[in-house]
Each structure stands twice: as C-alpha cells, then as structure tokens.
Coordinates of C-alpha atoms in Angstrom, one line a residue:
X16 CA 35.8 -82.0 -23.7
X17 CA 37.1 -83.0 -20.7
X18 CA 35.0 -85.6 -20.0
X19 CA 35.1 -84.8 -15.8
X20 CA 33.0 -82.4 -13.8
X21 CA 34.5 -79.2 -13.4
X22 CA 33.6 -77.0 -10.1
X23 CA 32.5 -73.5 -11.1
X24 CA 31.2 -71.9 -7.8
X25 CA 29.0 -72.5 -4.6
X26 CA 25.8 -70.7 -4.3
X27 CA 25.6 -69.2 -8.0
X28 CA 22.1 -67.2 -8.2
X29 CA 19.1 -69.8 -9.7
X30 CA 18.5 -68.6 -13.1
X31 CA 21.4 -66.0 -13.4
X32 CA 24.0 -68.5 -15.0
X33 CA 24.2 -68.6 -19.0
X34 CA 26.7 -70.5 -20.9
X35 CA 28.2 -68.9 -23.5
X36 CA 27.6 -69.7 -27.7
X37 CA 30.5 -71.9 -27.8
X38 CA 30.1 -73.0 -24.3
X39 CA 34.1 -72.4 -23.8
X40 CA 32.5 -69.9 -20.8
X41 CA 30.4 -68.6 -18.5
X42 CA 28.8 -65.2 -17.2
X43 CA 26.9 -65.5 -13.6
X44 CA 25.6 -64.0 -10.6
X45 CA 26.9 -64.4 -7.1
X46 CA 26.0 -62.5 -3.6
X47 CA 22.3 -61.2 -5.2
X48 CA 20.5 -59.3 -2.9
X49 CA 16.7 -60.2 -3.3
X50 CA 16.1 -56.9 -2.0
X51 CA 17.5 -54.8 -4.5
X52 CA 18.0 -57.3 -7.0
X53 CA 21.4 -56.9 -7.3
X54 CA 24.7 -59.1 -7.3
X55 CA 28.4 -59.3 -8.9
X56 CA 28.8 -60.4 -12.4
X57 CA 31.5 -63.3 -12.8
X58 CA 33.0 -64.5 -15.6
X59 CA 34.3 -68.2 -16.0
X60 CA 36.9 -69.5 -18.4
X61 CA 37.0 -72.9 -19.2
X62 CA 39.9 -72.5 -22.0
X63 CA 42.4 -75.2 -21.2
X64 CA 45.2 -72.3 -19.4
X65 CA 42.5 -69.7 -19.1
X66 CA 41.9 -67.7 -15.7
X67 CA 39.3 -69.7 -14.5
X68 CA 36.7 -67.1 -11.9
X69 CA 37.1 -62.9 -12.0
X70 CA 34.5 -60.9 -11.3
X71 CA 34.0 -58.3 -13.5
X72 CA 31.1 -55.4 -12.5
X73 CA 28.5 -54.9 -9.5
X74 CA 25.3 -54.3 -9.0
X75 CA 23.9 -56.4 -12.0
X76 CA 20.8 -57.3 -12.0
X77 CA 20.4 -60.4 -15.0
X78 CA 23.0 -61.7 -17.5
X79 CA 21.4 -62.4 -20.8
X80 CA 24.0 -64.1 -23.3
X81 CA 26.9 -64.1 -25.5
X82 CA 27.6 -62.9 -28.8
X83 CA 28.5 -65.9 -31.4
X84 CA 32.0 -65.8 -30.9
X85 CA 31.3 -65.4 -27.3
X86 CA 33.7 -61.8 -27.2
X87 CA 31.0 -59.8 -25.5
X88 CA 28.1 -60.7 -22.9
X89 CA 25.1 -59.0 -21.8
X90 CA 24.2 -58.0 -18.9
X91 CA 21.4 -56.0 -16.9
X92 CA 22.1 -53.0 -14.6
X93 CA 20.1 -50.0 -12.7
X94 CA 17.2 -52.7 -12.5
X95 CA 13.6 -50.9 -11.2
X96 CA 12.1 -52.9 -8.7
X97 CA 9.0 -50.5 -9.4
X98 CA 8.5 -51.3 -13.6
X99 CA 10.9 -54.3 -14.1
X100 CA 12.6 -52.1 -16.2
X101 CA 16.7 -52.0 -17.1
X102 CA 19.9 -50.4 -18.3
X103 CA 21.2 -52.6 -20.8
X104 CA 25.3 -53.0 -20.8
X105 CA 27.8 -55.3 -22.5
X106 CA 31.2 -56.4 -22.0
X107 CA 34.3 -58.0 -23.0
X108 CA 37.4 -59.2 -22.7
X109 CA 39.0 -55.8 -25.0
X110 CA 36.3 -53.8 -24.0
X111 CA 35.2 -52.8 -20.2
X112 CA 32.0 -52.0 -19.3
X113 CA 29.5 -50.0 -21.8
X114 CA 25.9 -48.8 -21.7
X115 CA 23.9 -50.2 -24.6
X116 CA 20.0 -49.0 -24.1
X117 CA 18.1 -47.3 -21.2
X118 CA 15.1 -48.8 -19.4
X119 CA 14.5 -51.8 -21.5
X120 CA 11.9 -54.6 -20.1
X121 CA 12.0 -57.5 -22.5
X122 CA 15.5 -59.5 -22.7
X123 CA 17.4 -58.5 -25.7
X124 CA 17.5 -61.2 -28.7
X125 CA 21.6 -61.8 -29.2
X126 CA 22.1 -63.7 -33.0
X127 CA 23.0 -66.9 -33.5
X128 CA 24.9 -66.2 -36.2
X129 CA 26.2 -62.3 -36.2
X130 CA 27.5 -60.0 -34.3
X131 CA 24.3 -58.1 -33.8
X132 CA 21.7 -58.0 -31.2
X133 CA 18.1 -56.7 -31.3
X134 CA 17.4 -54.7 -27.7
X135 CA 14.4 -52.8 -25.9
X136 CA 14.8 -49.4 -24.7
X137 CA 12.5 -46.3 -23.3
X138 CA 10.5 -47.9 -22.2
X139 CA 6.9 -46.2 -21.6
X140 CA 3.3 -46.5 -21.3
X141 CA 3.2 -50.3 -22.0
X142 CA 5.7 -49.9 -25.1
X143 CA 9.6 -50.0 -25.9
X144 CA 11.8 -48.7 -28.6
X145 CA 13.0 -51.8 -30.4
X146 CA 16.8 -50.9 -32.3
X147 CA 19.1 -53.6 -34.1
X148 CA 23.0 -53.0 -32.6
X149 CA 25.7 -54.2 -34.9
X150 CA 28.6 -54.7 -32.5
X151 CA 30.9 -55.5 -35.6
X152 CA 30.6 -51.9 -36.8
X153 CA 29.1 -50.3 -34.1
X154 CA 25.7 -49.3 -35.7
X155 CA 22.8 -48.8 -34.1
X156 CA 19.2 -48.7 -35.5
X157 CA 16.1 -47.8 -34.4
X158 CA 13.4 -50.2 -35.9
X159 CA 10.1 -49.1 -34.5
X160 CA 8.3 -47.5 -31.5
X161 CA 5.7 -48.3 -29.7
X162 CA 6.3 -52.2 -29.5
X163 CA 5.5 -54.5 -27.1
X164 CA 7.9 -57.5 -28.1
X165 CA 9.3 -59.4 -30.8
X166 CA 7.9 -62.5 -32.3
X167 CA 10.0 -63.5 -34.3
X168 CA 13.7 -63.0 -35.9
X169 CA 14.2 -64.1 -39.5
X170 CA 16.4 -67.0 -40.4
X171 CA 19.2 -64.5 -41.6
X172 CA 18.7 -62.6 -38.4
X173 CA 17.7 -59.6 -41.3
X174 CA 14.3 -58.6 -40.1
X175 CA 11.9 -59.0 -37.0
X176 CA 8.0 -59.2 -36.6
X177 CA 7.0 -57.6 -33.6
X178 CA 3.7 -56.8 -31.4
X179 CA 2.3 -53.8 -30.4
X180 CA -0.7 -54.3 -27.9
X181 CA -3.4 -51.4 -28.2
X182 CA -5.3 -53.2 -25.9
X183 CA -5.4 -56.1 -22.5
X184 CA -5.9 -58.8 -25.0
X185 CA -5.2 -58.0 -28.5
X186 CA -2.8 -56.9 -30.7
X187 CA -1.3 -56.5 -34.1
X188 CA 1.8 -57.9 -36.0
X189 CA 4.1 -56.2 -37.9
X190 CA 7.5 -57.1 -40.0
X191 CA 10.0 -54.4 -40.4
X192 CA 13.7 -54.6 -42.2
X193 CA 17.1 -54.4 -40.1
X194 CA 19.0 -52.6 -42.6
X195 CA 15.8 -50.7 -44.4
X196 CA 13.6 -50.0 -41.3
X197 CA 9.7 -49.5 -42.5
X198 CA 7.0 -51.3 -40.8
X199 CA 4.6 -53.4 -42.2
X200 CA 1.1 -54.6 -41.0
X201 CA 1.3 -57.8 -41.4
X202 CA -1.4 -59.4 -39.0
X203 CA -4.7 -57.9 -37.2
X204 CA -6.0 -58.3 -33.6
X205 CA -5.0 -61.2 -32.4
X206 CA -6.3 -62.5 -29.9
X207 CA -3.2 -62.6 -26.3
X208 CA -6.3 -64.3 -23.9
X209 CA -5.9 -67.3 -26.2
X210 CA -2.0 -67.4 -26.9
X211 CA -1.7 -66.8 -22.7
X212 CA -5.1 -68.7 -20.5
X213 CA -5.2 -71.6 -23.8
X214 CA -1.9 -72.2 -25.5
X215 CA -2.9 -71.5 -28.8
X216 CA -0.8 -70.5 -32.0
X217 CA -2.7 -67.5 -32.8
X218 CA 0.4 -66.4 -35.5
X219 CA 3.2 -68.2 -37.1
X220 CA 5.8 -67.6 -39.6
X221 CA 7.9 -69.2 -42.2
X222 CA 11.6 -69.2 -41.3
X223 CA 12.3 -66.9 -44.0
X224 CA 8.9 -64.5 -43.4
X225 CA 7.7 -65.6 -47.0
X226 CA 4.2 -67.0 -45.3
X227 CA 2.8 -65.4 -42.8
X228 CA -0.6 -67.4 -41.5
X229 CA -2.9 -65.7 -38.5
X230 CA -6.2 -66.1 -36.4
X231 CA -7.7 -62.7 -36.5
X232 CA -11.3 -61.7 -34.1
X233 CA -10.5 -65.4 -32.0
X234 CA -13.7 -65.7 -29.8
X235 CA -12.7 -67.3 -26.7
X236 CA -16.5 -68.5 -26.0
X237 CA -16.8 -70.6 -29.2
X238 CA -13.3 -71.1 -29.4
X239 CA -12.7 -70.0 -33.0
X240 CA -11.5 -67.3 -35.5
X241 CA -10.7 -66.6 -39.0
X242 CA -7.2 -68.0 -40.7
X243 CA -5.8 -65.1 -42.8
X244 CA -2.4 -66.0 -44.8
X245 CA -0.4 -63.8 -46.7
X246 CA 3.1 -63.7 -48.4
X247 CA 6.2 -61.7 -48.1
X248 CA 8.2 -60.7 -51.3
X249 CA 11.5 -58.6 -51.2
X250 CA 10.3 -57.0 -47.9
X251 CA 6.8 -56.2 -49.0
X252 CA 4.2 -57.2 -47.4
X253 CA 0.8 -58.6 -49.9
X254 CA -2.4 -58.3 -49.5
X255 CA -4.3 -61.4 -46.5
X256 CA -6.4 -63.8 -47.9
X257 CA -9.2 -65.4 -45.7
X258 CA -9.1 -69.3 -45.6
X259 CA -10.9 -70.3 -42.7
X260 CA -13.6 -68.8 -41.3
X261 CA -13.5 -71.4 -38.2
X262 CA -9.8 -71.6 -37.2
X263 CA -8.4 -72.7 -34.0
X264 CA -4.7 -72.5 -34.2
X265 CA -2.3 -72.8 -37.0
X266 CA 1.4 -73.7 -37.6
X267 CA 3.0 -72.4 -40.9
X268 CA 6.2 -74.9 -42.6
X269 CA 10.0 -74.2 -42.3
X270 CA 9.7 -73.2 -46.0
X271 CA 6.4 -71.3 -45.7
X272 CA 4.6 -73.9 -48.5
X273 CA 2.5 -75.5 -46.1
X274 CA 0.1 -74.3 -43.6
X275 CA -1.6 -76.5 -40.7
X276 CA -4.4 -75.3 -38.7
X277 CA -7.0 -76.8 -35.9
X278 CA -10.8 -77.0 -36.6
X279 CA -13.7 -77.3 -35.2
X280 CA -13.4 -77.1 -31.7
X281 CA -15.8 -79.3 -29.9
X282 CA -17.0 -78.3 -26.5
X283 CA -18.8 -81.9 -25.2
X284 CA -15.2 -83.9 -26.2
X285 CA -12.5 -81.1 -26.4
X286 CA -11.9 -82.4 -29.6
X287 CA -10.5 -80.4 -32.9
X288 CA -9.9 -81.7 -36.7
X289 CA -6.1 -81.2 -38.5
X290 CA -6.5 -79.6 -41.9
X291 CA -3.8 -79.2 -44.0
X292 CA -3.7 -75.8 -46.6
X293 CA -1.0 -76.4 -49.4
X294 CA -1.1 -74.8 -53.3
X295 CA -4.5 -73.8 -52.6
X296 CA -5.7 -76.8 -51.9
X297 CA -7.3 -78.0 -48.7
X298 CA -7.0 -81.9 -47.2
X299 CA -8.7 -82.5 -43.5
X300 CA -5.6 -84.9 -41.9
X301 CA -7.6 -86.0 -38.7
X302 CA -10.3 -85.8 -36.7
X303 CA -11.0 -85.9 -32.6
X304 CA -7.8 -84.9 -31.9
X305 CA -7.4 -84.2 -28.0
X306 CA -6.9 -80.1 -27.9
X307 CA -3.5 -78.7 -26.5
X308 CA -2.2 -81.9 -27.5
X309 CA -0.8 -82.1 -31.3
X310 CA 2.2 -81.1 -32.8
X311 CA 3.1 -80.0 -36.8
X312 CA 7.1 -80.6 -37.8
X313 CA 9.4 -78.0 -39.2
X314 CA 9.1 -79.0 -42.7
X315 CA 5.0 -79.5 -43.6
X316 CA 5.5 -82.9 -43.3
X317 CA 4.2 -85.0 -40.8
X318 CA 1.7 -84.2 -37.7
X319 CA 1.5 -85.9 -34.3
X320 CA -1.8 -86.2 -32.2
X321 CA -3.6 -87.7 -28.8
X322 CA -7.0 -89.2 -29.2
X323 CA -9.4 -91.1 -27.4
X324 CA -7.7 -89.1 -24.0
X325 CA -8.4 -90.9 -20.4
X326 CA -8.8 -88.0 -18.3
X327 CA -8.3 -90.0 -15.1
X328 CA -4.9 -92.0 -16.4
X329 CA -3.8 -88.8 -18.3
X330 CA -2.9 -91.3 -21.4
X331 CA -3.9 -91.6 -24.8
X332 CA -3.1 -93.3 -27.9
X333 CA -0.9 -91.1 -30.5
X334 CA -0.6 -91.1 -33.9
X335 CA 0.8 -89.4 -36.8
X336 CA -0.6 -88.1 -40.4
X337 CA 1.3 -86.8 -43.4
X338 CA 0.6 -84.7 -45.4
X339 CA -1.4 -87.0 -48.1
X340 CA -3.8 -88.1 -44.8
X341 CA -1.6 -91.6 -44.0
X342 CA -2.5 -92.4 -40.3
X343 CA -0.4 -94.4 -38.2
X344 CA -0.9 -95.5 -34.6
X345 CA 2.3 -95.2 -32.7
X346 CA 1.5 -96.0 -29.5
X347 CA -1.5 -96.2 -27.1
X348 CA -1.6 -95.7 -23.1
X349 CA 0.7 -92.9 -23.4
X350 CA 1.0 -90.1 -21.0
X351 CA 3.2 -87.2 -22.3
X352 CA 4.7 -87.2 -25.7
X353 CA 7.5 -84.8 -27.8
X354 CA 8.5 -84.1 -30.7
X355 CA 12.6 -84.0 -31.6
X356 CA 13.5 -82.2 -34.4
X357 CA 15.3 -85.4 -36.1
X358 CA 11.4 -86.7 -35.9
X359 CA 12.2 -89.3 -33.4
X360 CA 8.4 -89.5 -30.9
X361 CA 9.3 -89.8 -27.9
X362 CA 6.8 -91.5 -25.7
X363 CA 6.8 -91.5 -21.4
X364 CA 4.6 -94.4 -20.5
X365 CA 3.4 -95.4 -16.9
X366 CA 2.7 -98.7 -15.5
X367 CA 1.4 -100.2 -13.0
X368 CA 3.6 -104.0 -11.9
X369 CA 1.8 -105.3 -8.8
X370 CA 2.2 -102.3 -6.0
X371 CA 4.9 -100.6 -8.1
X372 CA 3.9 -97.9 -10.4
X373 CA 6.9 -97.7 -13.5
X374 CA 7.5 -95.1 -15.8
X375 CA 9.2 -96.0 -18.8
X376 CA 10.5 -93.4 -21.8
X377 CA 10.4 -94.9 -25.6
X378 CA 11.6 -93.8 -29.2
X379 CA 9.7 -94.2 -32.2
X380 CA 10.0 -92.8 -35.5
X381 CA 7.3 -90.1 -37.6
X382 CA 6.3 -93.1 -40.3
X383 CA 5.8 -95.7 -37.3
X384 CA 7.4 -98.7 -36.0
X385 CA 8.3 -100.4 -32.7
X386 CA 8.8 -98.2 -29.4
X387 CA 12.5 -98.8 -28.1
X388 CA 13.2 -98.5 -24.5
X389 CA 14.8 -95.1 -23.8
X390 CA 15.2 -95.1 -19.9
X391 CA 13.2 -96.6 -17.3
X392 CA 11.8 -94.6 -14.0
X393 CA 11.4 -91.2 -15.5
X394 CA 9.8 -88.4 -14.1
X395 CA 9.7 -86.2 -17.0
X396 CA 11.4 -85.2 -19.9
X397 CA 13.2 -81.8 -19.2
X398 CA 14.9 -81.3 -22.5
X399 CA 15.1 -82.8 -26.1

C-alpha cells in the first residue's frame, strides 16, 4: 500500500517467514540454531503507527501462519530431531504463548474462512491424531486416530478427507465431518508410490466433496488401475461405481459434475488419451497426450496438454480441448506451459537468435487466439 519497499530485518531464516492472511503482519525466526533446530520467534506489524518488530518467543522450530483475521499465529516448539515431531503453539496480541497440541508431525491446516484449524498430535508408529480446533469457541474436537495426513479440506471447512497408509506404498482414504466425527471409507488401495514417483493424481474430490474419484489397484509396471467414483450425500458416503479398468490419472471438476481421466498408457511413446465422464456418458477428448504434460481446469470445461514432444529440446505443441471434444492448437515449439485459474494460459518459449538464446513468456486463452508477449529473458515462471 505504501508503494515502497520496507526493510523488515536481516538474516531471517530461509523458509520461516510467513505473511499473515491479511498481509498486514508476519511471523519469522531469527538467530536459528540448526543443531537444535530452534530460534527466536519475531512478529512484525506493517500497519501504520504500529510497533514494527518484536521478539515474542524463543526456541521455536517453525512458523505456520495466521487465522483469517490474522489475530492468532501458529508455530512449533519442542522439536524432536529424531522423530521430526513438534508441539503446536498459538499466540496473539491478546494472549501469550499457549500450547495447542503435542507431538504433531505434519503442519496444521489453518482455515482461510473461519477461526479454526485442523491439527495433528500424538504421533506414534507412523500415525497421528487429527483434531479440529475452533479458536472462536475454544472447542477442540478429535476427528480420528491413525491418520497419516489430510488429503483435502472441504470448501466450507466443515469436513476433511484424510489418508491412512497401511503399507509402504498404499493407503485408504476416509471422509470425516468436523462437527459430527464418524470416519467413513471413500477410497481403498490408493498407490502412494505412483503419486510420489510418477506425479500421478490417483485421488480427487469436488470442492464440496459431493463426488469422489480414485484409482485403485494401480500397477506401477503397467501404469494402469481401475477408476472408481462415489458420491457423498448429506455427509454419508454412497456405494462406489467402477467406470474404467484402464486409468492412469484422474480429475474431478469443482462441482463434481465431470470426471476426467487419462487412459491407454503407451510405453513406446510415453503418451496417454484423455477421456471425460459426465451424466453416465464417456467421451474421448484427446489422444497421444504427453505423460506429465496435461492439466484440467477447475470447472470441467477445458483440458490443456502437450503433444508431439521433442525430448531433445523439451518442446512440443500445446493444445486445448473443450468438454465437447473440440481441439484448438494454442502454440508450437513451447518449452513449458501453465494454466491460471482465470483461464489464461502461460507459454514459455526458447528461440535462438544468432549466438543468443532468447526465452520469452507469452499468454493466451484456453479457447485459442494469438499468443501475446508478457516478458522476455525469463528463466522460469515461479508463481502464477
């Protein structure tokens, strides 16, 4: 707002500077000791007339962020180097340090809408306890034991889906409501190795959790598994339905109306086909799509992908396809692309001009159109 840079402090620990949700303050760690993994917790207020910086706690391992109103900030203390666990603390201008949970492994998920957070505790033998903490009322509700991690939070923050890894490379997924905890199974035998090694999306859910899709029994040798869907109605999970025996990756639109998936993995060309499933109908959208180079929009209207990829130059043709199967070529000779939430497509292209290599960032729309130059001399896009 001031339209000028403000020096916060020197030598802040990398990765431990977090802006508040309203961007008017931040928490960070100074004087970090890597041997014991702790440092001093500092708070900086950017509001006009406020005290700039102050030290608010010591022996702090991580900072996680703030609640939506940015009145309460979350951080970790009592870090255990052997297990990687920590005790979760909160603090605000109105109240000093207060421990919220003990021996958590994963980072808490802080709501962006309400003064609540989903927190982990009691880590033991690869499992944790998952709880929902409501800072407005002081309620601390246990949701489940034997939790590996939260997979997704419902758009209203009223429920979560979490995983339970019962083998080295497989997990079951569960749905649980934050106000009436009663975990229900929504996916079984999801292959974690495929997610980690191949970047495959083996599980997805609509924003309101009304529709679930997952790939069960994924075989990493053949790169295929069975695709299932199920609906959650009034917080009860229905029966699953098998819609494909040959699925590579899956996606669910924000409203749950459309399920899209990759199928027909080809070992020789390292390609797949993209298929849409909606209203009990299956429609082929695109073929010969490069593996690891396809993206779906949230509303279920478009998919964007690369094909005819030259592995030597790492470049290819970028196309989009709409829900009716209409394909548009967006550009060729593209080295990388990205899809923004508003439907803008970013294209990064390298061209040789004499002895010089010029890298240019372009933008276009999913429905096509002549790409427009955004910037030149771009090494890579960091955020969009």
